Coordinates of C-alpha atoms and ligand atoms in Angstrom, one line a residue:
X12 CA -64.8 -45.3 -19.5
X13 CA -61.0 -45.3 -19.6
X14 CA -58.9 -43.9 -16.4
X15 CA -55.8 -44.2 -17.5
X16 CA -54.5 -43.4 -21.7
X17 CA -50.5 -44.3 -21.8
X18 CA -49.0 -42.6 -24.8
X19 CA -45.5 -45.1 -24.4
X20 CA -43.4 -47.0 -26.0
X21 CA -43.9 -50.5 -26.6
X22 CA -40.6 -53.1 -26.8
X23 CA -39.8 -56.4 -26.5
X24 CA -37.5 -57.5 -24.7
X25 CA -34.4 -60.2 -25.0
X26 CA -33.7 -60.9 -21.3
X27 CA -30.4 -63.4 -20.0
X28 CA -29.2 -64.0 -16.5
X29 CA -25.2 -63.4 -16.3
X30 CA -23.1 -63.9 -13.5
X31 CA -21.9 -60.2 -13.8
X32 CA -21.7 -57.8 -16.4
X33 CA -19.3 -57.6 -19.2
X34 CA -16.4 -54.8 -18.8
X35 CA -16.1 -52.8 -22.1
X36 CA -14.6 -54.5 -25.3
X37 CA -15.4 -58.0 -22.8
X38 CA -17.7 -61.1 -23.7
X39 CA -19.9 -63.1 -20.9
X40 CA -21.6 -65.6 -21.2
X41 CA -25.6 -65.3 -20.6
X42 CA -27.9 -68.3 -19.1
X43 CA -30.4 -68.7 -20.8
X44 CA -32.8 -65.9 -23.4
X45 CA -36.3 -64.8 -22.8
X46 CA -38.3 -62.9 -25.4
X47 CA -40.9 -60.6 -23.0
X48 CA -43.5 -58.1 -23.5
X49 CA -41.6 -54.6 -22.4
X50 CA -41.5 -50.6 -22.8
X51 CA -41.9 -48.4 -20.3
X52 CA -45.1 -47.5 -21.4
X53 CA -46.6 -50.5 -22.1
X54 CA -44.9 -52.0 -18.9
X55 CA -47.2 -49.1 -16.9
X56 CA -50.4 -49.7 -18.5
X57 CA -50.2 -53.5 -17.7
X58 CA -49.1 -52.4 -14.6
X59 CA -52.5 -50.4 -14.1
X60 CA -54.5 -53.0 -15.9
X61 CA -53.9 -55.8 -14.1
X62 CA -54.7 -54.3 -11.0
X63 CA -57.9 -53.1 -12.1
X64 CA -58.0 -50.1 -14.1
X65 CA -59.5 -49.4 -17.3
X66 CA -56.6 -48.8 -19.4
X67 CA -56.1 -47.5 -22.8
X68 CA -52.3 -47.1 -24.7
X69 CA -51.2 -45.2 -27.7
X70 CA -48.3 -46.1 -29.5
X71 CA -46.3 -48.4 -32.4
X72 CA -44.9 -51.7 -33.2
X73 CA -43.4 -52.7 -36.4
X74 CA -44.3 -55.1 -38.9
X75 CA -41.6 -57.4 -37.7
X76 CA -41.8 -61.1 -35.6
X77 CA -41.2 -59.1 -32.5
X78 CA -44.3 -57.1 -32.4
X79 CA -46.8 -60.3 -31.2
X80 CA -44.5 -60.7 -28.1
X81 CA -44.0 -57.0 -27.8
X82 CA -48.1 -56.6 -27.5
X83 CA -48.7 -59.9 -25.8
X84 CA -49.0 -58.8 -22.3
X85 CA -50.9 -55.6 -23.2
X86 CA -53.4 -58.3 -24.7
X87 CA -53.5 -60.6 -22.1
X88 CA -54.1 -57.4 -19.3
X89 CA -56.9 -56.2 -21.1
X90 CA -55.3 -53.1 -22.0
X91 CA -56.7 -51.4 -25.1
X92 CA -54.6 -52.0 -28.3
X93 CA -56.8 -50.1 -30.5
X94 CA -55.1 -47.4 -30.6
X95 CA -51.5 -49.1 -31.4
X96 CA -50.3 -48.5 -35.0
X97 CA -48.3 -51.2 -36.9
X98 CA -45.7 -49.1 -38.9
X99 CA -43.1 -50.6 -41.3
X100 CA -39.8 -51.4 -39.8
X101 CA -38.7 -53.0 -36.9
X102 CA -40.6 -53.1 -33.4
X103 CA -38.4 -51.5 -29.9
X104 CA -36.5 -54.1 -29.1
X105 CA -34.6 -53.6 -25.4
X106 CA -31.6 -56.3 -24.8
X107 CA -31.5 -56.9 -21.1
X108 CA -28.8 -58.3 -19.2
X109 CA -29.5 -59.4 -15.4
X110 CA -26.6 -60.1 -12.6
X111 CA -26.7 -62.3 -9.5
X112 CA -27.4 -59.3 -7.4
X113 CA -30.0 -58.7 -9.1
X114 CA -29.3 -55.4 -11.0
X115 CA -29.7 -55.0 -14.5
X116 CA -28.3 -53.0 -18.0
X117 CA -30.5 -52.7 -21.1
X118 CA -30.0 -51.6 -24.5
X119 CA -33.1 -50.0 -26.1
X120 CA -33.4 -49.9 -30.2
X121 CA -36.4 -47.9 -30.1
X122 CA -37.8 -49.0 -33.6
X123 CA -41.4 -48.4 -34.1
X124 CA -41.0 -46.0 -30.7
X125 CA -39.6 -42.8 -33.0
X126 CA -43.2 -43.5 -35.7
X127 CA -45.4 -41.9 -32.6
X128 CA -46.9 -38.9 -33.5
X129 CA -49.8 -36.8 -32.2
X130 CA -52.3 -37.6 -34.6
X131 CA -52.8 -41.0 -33.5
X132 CA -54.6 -39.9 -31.0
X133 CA -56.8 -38.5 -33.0
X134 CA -58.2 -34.5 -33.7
X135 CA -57.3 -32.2 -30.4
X136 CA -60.9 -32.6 -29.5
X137 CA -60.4 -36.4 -29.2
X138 CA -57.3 -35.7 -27.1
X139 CA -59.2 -33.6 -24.8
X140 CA -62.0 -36.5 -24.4
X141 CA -59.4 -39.6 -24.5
X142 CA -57.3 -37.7 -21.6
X143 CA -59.9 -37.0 -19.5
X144 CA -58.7 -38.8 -16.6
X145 CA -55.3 -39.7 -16.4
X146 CA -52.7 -39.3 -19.0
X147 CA -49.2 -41.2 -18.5
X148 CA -45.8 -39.9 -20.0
X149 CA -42.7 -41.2 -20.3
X150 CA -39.4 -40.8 -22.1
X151 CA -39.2 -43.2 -24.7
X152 CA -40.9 -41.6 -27.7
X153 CA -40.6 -38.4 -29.6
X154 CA -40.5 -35.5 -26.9
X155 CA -42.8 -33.5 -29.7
X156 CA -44.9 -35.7 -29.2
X157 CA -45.2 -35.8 -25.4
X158 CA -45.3 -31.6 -25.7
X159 CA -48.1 -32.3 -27.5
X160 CA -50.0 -34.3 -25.5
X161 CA -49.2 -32.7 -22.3
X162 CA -50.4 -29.3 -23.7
X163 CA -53.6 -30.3 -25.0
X164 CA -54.4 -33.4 -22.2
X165 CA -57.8 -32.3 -20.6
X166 CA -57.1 -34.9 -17.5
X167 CA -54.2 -35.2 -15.0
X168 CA -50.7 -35.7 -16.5
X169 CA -48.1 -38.1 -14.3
X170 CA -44.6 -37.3 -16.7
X171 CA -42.1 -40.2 -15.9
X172 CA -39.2 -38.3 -17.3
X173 CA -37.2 -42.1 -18.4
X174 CA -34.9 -42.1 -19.4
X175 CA -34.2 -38.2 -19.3
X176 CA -35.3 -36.1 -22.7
X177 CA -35.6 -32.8 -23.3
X178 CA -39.0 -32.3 -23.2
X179 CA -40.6 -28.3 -23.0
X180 CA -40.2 -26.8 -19.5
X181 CA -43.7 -26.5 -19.5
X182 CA -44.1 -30.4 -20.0
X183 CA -42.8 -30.8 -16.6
X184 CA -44.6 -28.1 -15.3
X185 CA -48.0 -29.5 -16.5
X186 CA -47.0 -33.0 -14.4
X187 CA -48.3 -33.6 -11.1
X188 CA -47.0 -35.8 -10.5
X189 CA -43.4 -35.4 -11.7
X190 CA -41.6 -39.4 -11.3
X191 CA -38.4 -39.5 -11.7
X192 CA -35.3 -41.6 -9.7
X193 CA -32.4 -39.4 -8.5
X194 CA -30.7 -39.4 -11.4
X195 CA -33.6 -38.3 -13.2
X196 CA -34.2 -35.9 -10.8
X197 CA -31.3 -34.2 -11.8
X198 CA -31.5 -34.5 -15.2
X199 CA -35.2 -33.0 -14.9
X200 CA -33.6 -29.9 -13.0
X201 CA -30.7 -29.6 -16.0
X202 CA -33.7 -30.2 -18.6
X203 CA -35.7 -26.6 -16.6
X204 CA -32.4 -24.8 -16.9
X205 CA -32.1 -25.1 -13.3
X206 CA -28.5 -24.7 -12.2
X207 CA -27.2 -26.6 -9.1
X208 CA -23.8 -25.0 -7.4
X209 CA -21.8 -28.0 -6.7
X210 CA -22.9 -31.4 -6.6
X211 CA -26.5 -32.0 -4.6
X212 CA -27.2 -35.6 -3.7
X213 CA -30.0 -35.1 -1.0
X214 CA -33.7 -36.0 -2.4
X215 CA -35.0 -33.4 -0.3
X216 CA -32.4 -31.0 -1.9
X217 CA -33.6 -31.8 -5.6
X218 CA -37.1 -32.3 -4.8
X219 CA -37.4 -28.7 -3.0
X220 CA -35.3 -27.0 -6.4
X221 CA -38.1 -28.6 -8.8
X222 CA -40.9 -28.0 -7.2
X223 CA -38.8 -23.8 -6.7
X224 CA -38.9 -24.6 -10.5
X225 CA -42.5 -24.4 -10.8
X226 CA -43.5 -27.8 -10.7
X227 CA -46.9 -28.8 -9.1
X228 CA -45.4 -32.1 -7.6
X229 CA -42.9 -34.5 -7.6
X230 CA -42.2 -38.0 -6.6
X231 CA -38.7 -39.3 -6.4
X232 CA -38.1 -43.0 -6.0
X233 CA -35.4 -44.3 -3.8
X234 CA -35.0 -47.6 -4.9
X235 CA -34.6 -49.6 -1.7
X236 CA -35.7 -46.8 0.5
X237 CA -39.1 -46.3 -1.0
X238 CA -39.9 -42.7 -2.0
X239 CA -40.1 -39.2 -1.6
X240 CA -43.3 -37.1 -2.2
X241 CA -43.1 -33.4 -2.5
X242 CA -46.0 -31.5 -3.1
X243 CA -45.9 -27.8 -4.0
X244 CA -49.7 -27.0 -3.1
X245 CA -49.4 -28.3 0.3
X246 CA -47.9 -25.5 2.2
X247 CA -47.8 -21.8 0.9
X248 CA -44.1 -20.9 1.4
X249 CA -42.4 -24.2 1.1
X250 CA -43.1 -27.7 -0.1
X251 CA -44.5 -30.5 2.1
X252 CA -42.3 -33.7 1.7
X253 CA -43.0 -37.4 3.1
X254 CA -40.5 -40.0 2.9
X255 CA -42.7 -43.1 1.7
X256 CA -40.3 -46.7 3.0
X257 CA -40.5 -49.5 0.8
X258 CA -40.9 -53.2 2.3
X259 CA -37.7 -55.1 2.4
X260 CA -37.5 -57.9 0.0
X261 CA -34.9 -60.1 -1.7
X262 CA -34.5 -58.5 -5.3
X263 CA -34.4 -61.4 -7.8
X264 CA -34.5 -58.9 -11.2
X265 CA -35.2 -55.0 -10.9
X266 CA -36.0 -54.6 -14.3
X267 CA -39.3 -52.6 -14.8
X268 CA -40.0 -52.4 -11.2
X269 CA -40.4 -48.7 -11.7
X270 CA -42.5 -49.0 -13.9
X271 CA -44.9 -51.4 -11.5
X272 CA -44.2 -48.1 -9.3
X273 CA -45.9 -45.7 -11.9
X274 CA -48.1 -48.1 -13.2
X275 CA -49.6 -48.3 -9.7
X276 CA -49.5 -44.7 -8.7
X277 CA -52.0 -43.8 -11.5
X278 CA -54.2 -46.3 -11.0
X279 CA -55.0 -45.2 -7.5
X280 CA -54.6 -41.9 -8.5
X281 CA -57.5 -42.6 -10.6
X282 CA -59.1 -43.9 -7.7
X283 CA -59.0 -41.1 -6.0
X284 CA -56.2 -41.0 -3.6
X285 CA -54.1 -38.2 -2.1
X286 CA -50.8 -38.5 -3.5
X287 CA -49.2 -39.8 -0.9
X288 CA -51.5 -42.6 -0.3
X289 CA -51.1 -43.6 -4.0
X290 CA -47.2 -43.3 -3.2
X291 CA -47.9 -45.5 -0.2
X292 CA -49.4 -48.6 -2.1
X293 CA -47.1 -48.1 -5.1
X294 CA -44.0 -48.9 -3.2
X295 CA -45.7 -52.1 -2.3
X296 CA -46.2 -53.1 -5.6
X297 CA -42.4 -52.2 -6.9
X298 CA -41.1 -54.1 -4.1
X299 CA -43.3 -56.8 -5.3
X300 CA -41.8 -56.4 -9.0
X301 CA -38.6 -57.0 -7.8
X302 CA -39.0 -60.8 -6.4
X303 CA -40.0 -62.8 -10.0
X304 CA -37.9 -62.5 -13.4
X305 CA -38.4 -60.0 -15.9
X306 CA -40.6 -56.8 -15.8
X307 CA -44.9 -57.6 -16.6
X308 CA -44.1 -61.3 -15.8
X309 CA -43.4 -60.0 -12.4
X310 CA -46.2 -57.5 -11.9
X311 CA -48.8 -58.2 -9.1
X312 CA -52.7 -58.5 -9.8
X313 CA -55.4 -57.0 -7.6
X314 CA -55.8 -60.3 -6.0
X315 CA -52.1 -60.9 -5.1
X316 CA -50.7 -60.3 -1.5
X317 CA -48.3 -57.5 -1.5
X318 CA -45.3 -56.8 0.7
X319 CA -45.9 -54.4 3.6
X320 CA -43.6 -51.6 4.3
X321 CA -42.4 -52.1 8.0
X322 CA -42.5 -48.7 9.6
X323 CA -44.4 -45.0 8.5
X324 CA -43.0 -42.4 6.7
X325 CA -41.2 -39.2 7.9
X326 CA -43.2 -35.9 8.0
X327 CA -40.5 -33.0 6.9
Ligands
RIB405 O1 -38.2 -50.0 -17.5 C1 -37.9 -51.2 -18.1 C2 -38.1 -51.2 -19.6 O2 -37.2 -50.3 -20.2 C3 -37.9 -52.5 -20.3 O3 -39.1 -53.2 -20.4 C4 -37.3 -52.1 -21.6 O4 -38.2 -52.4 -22.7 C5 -37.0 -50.6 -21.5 O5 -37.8 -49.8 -22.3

């Protein structure tokens, strides 16, 4: 039985330590060079996997040296690889560079990422039984694509809308949940045709105009300060939202720790938690992300000790 089919992108990534980030048309010079296993999607389902669920991902690599290290920590999770295609050309590759505080930029080559299509999951039928329980979206293959398999999914779709694309309207409207960062947020609202007057920075704000929008739910993450759930089935007239706090910890790289978030939130969601109590242990396992180096390397297993969050979340 699989919970959880990521149709995602699979990279891997070149990761330095810099003192600070170059200024345009400026060179720096970078520690040291990591080759890791990356992609959002593939970063998820490890994510999942390693903290216990049955995990299944759809997507391509290329026929280049980069796909073994690209795959490796899908392997080594025990997510299932059957479904990734090796297409001619050159795997994703994402160059990452990481400061002293912590915070990173990356340049994605998508590769392989643009070969995804539909029919690798097989006939619709297939879809239907493959999706069943979860099905996890993000933005780093062909938006036909994810259309696709958020129309036909027969399970629960969680859309991660990163980086921004513009998927159908009715893409986002199929998610629940919706995960996106404040930026995304945005984007997500310009991507519905949702104007805002004048600039809107409060999560609430954003969260309250998406799910206005028609969207079942929607989780915005807050970095530092954890998270906000909004979920439009709650109340009839307006949307309940809980402010989820992270833990405090001392970042050493960022870099995927979203992805440990959305990894995490569909595993307990396939457990069977209320969305907020999947939001809940989620942000324990992005803070976690946060303290080691790169993004899988860093994920925590179901056995690891994860940072508590040091007070409870605000009812609004
Ligand atoms: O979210 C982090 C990921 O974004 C990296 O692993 C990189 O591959 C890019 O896709």
């Amino acid at each position: 039985m699989t919970d959880i089919v990521v149709v995602g992108s699979i990279n891997a990534d070149l990761v330095t330590r810099v003192e600070r980030h170059p200024q345009p048309g400026e060179t720096v010079v970078g520690e040291d060079l990591v080759v890791m296993s990356g992609g959002k999607g593939a970063n998820q389902a490890v994510a999942a996997a390693l903290l216990g669920a049955a995990v299944r991902i759809v997507g391509c690599v290329g026929d280049d040296s980069f796909a073994a290290p690209a795959c490796a920590g899908l392997v080594s999770a025990g997510v299932d690889t059957s479904r990734v295609t090796t297409v001619p050309g050159p795997t994703g590759v994402a160059l990452i560079a990481v400061d002293e505080s912590a915070e990173n930029t990356i340049v994605m080559v998508p590769g392989a990422n643009t070969q995804v299509t539909a029919d690798m999951l097989g006939s619709a039928a297939e879809l239907r039984r493959l999706t069943e329980s979860i099905i996890l979206l993000q933005g780093e293959i062909p938006v036909g694509v994810t259309n696709t398999v958020a129309r036909n999914a027969g399970g629960r779709v969680i859309l991660n809308l990163a980086p921004v694309v513009p998927v159908a309207p009715a893409t986002i409207r199929v998610a629940n949940p919706l995960v996106v960062n404040e930026h995304e947020a945005l984007g997500a609202l310009a991507v519905l045709g949702v104007n805002l007057a004048g600039a809107v920075s409060d999560p609430e704000v954003i969260a309250g105009k998406l799910i206005g929008a028609g969207l079942r739910s929607v989780v915005i993450t807050l970095g530092p300060h954890g998270a906000l759930v909004a979920d439009g089935a709650l109340v009839t007239n307006r949307p309940a939202m809980v402010r989820v706090p992270a833990p405090m910890v001392t970042p050493v790289d960022t870099t995927g720790a979203g992805d440990a978030f959305v990894g995490a939130l569909a595993y307990r969601l396939a457990e069977g938690d209320t969305l907020e109590e999947a939001v809940r242990y989620a942000v324990r396992v992005g803070a976690f992300a946060v303290t080691d180096r790169g993004a899988q390397p860093s994920y925590p297993t179901a056995s690891s000790e994860l940072p508590e969050a040091n007070s409870a979340g605000v009812a609004r």
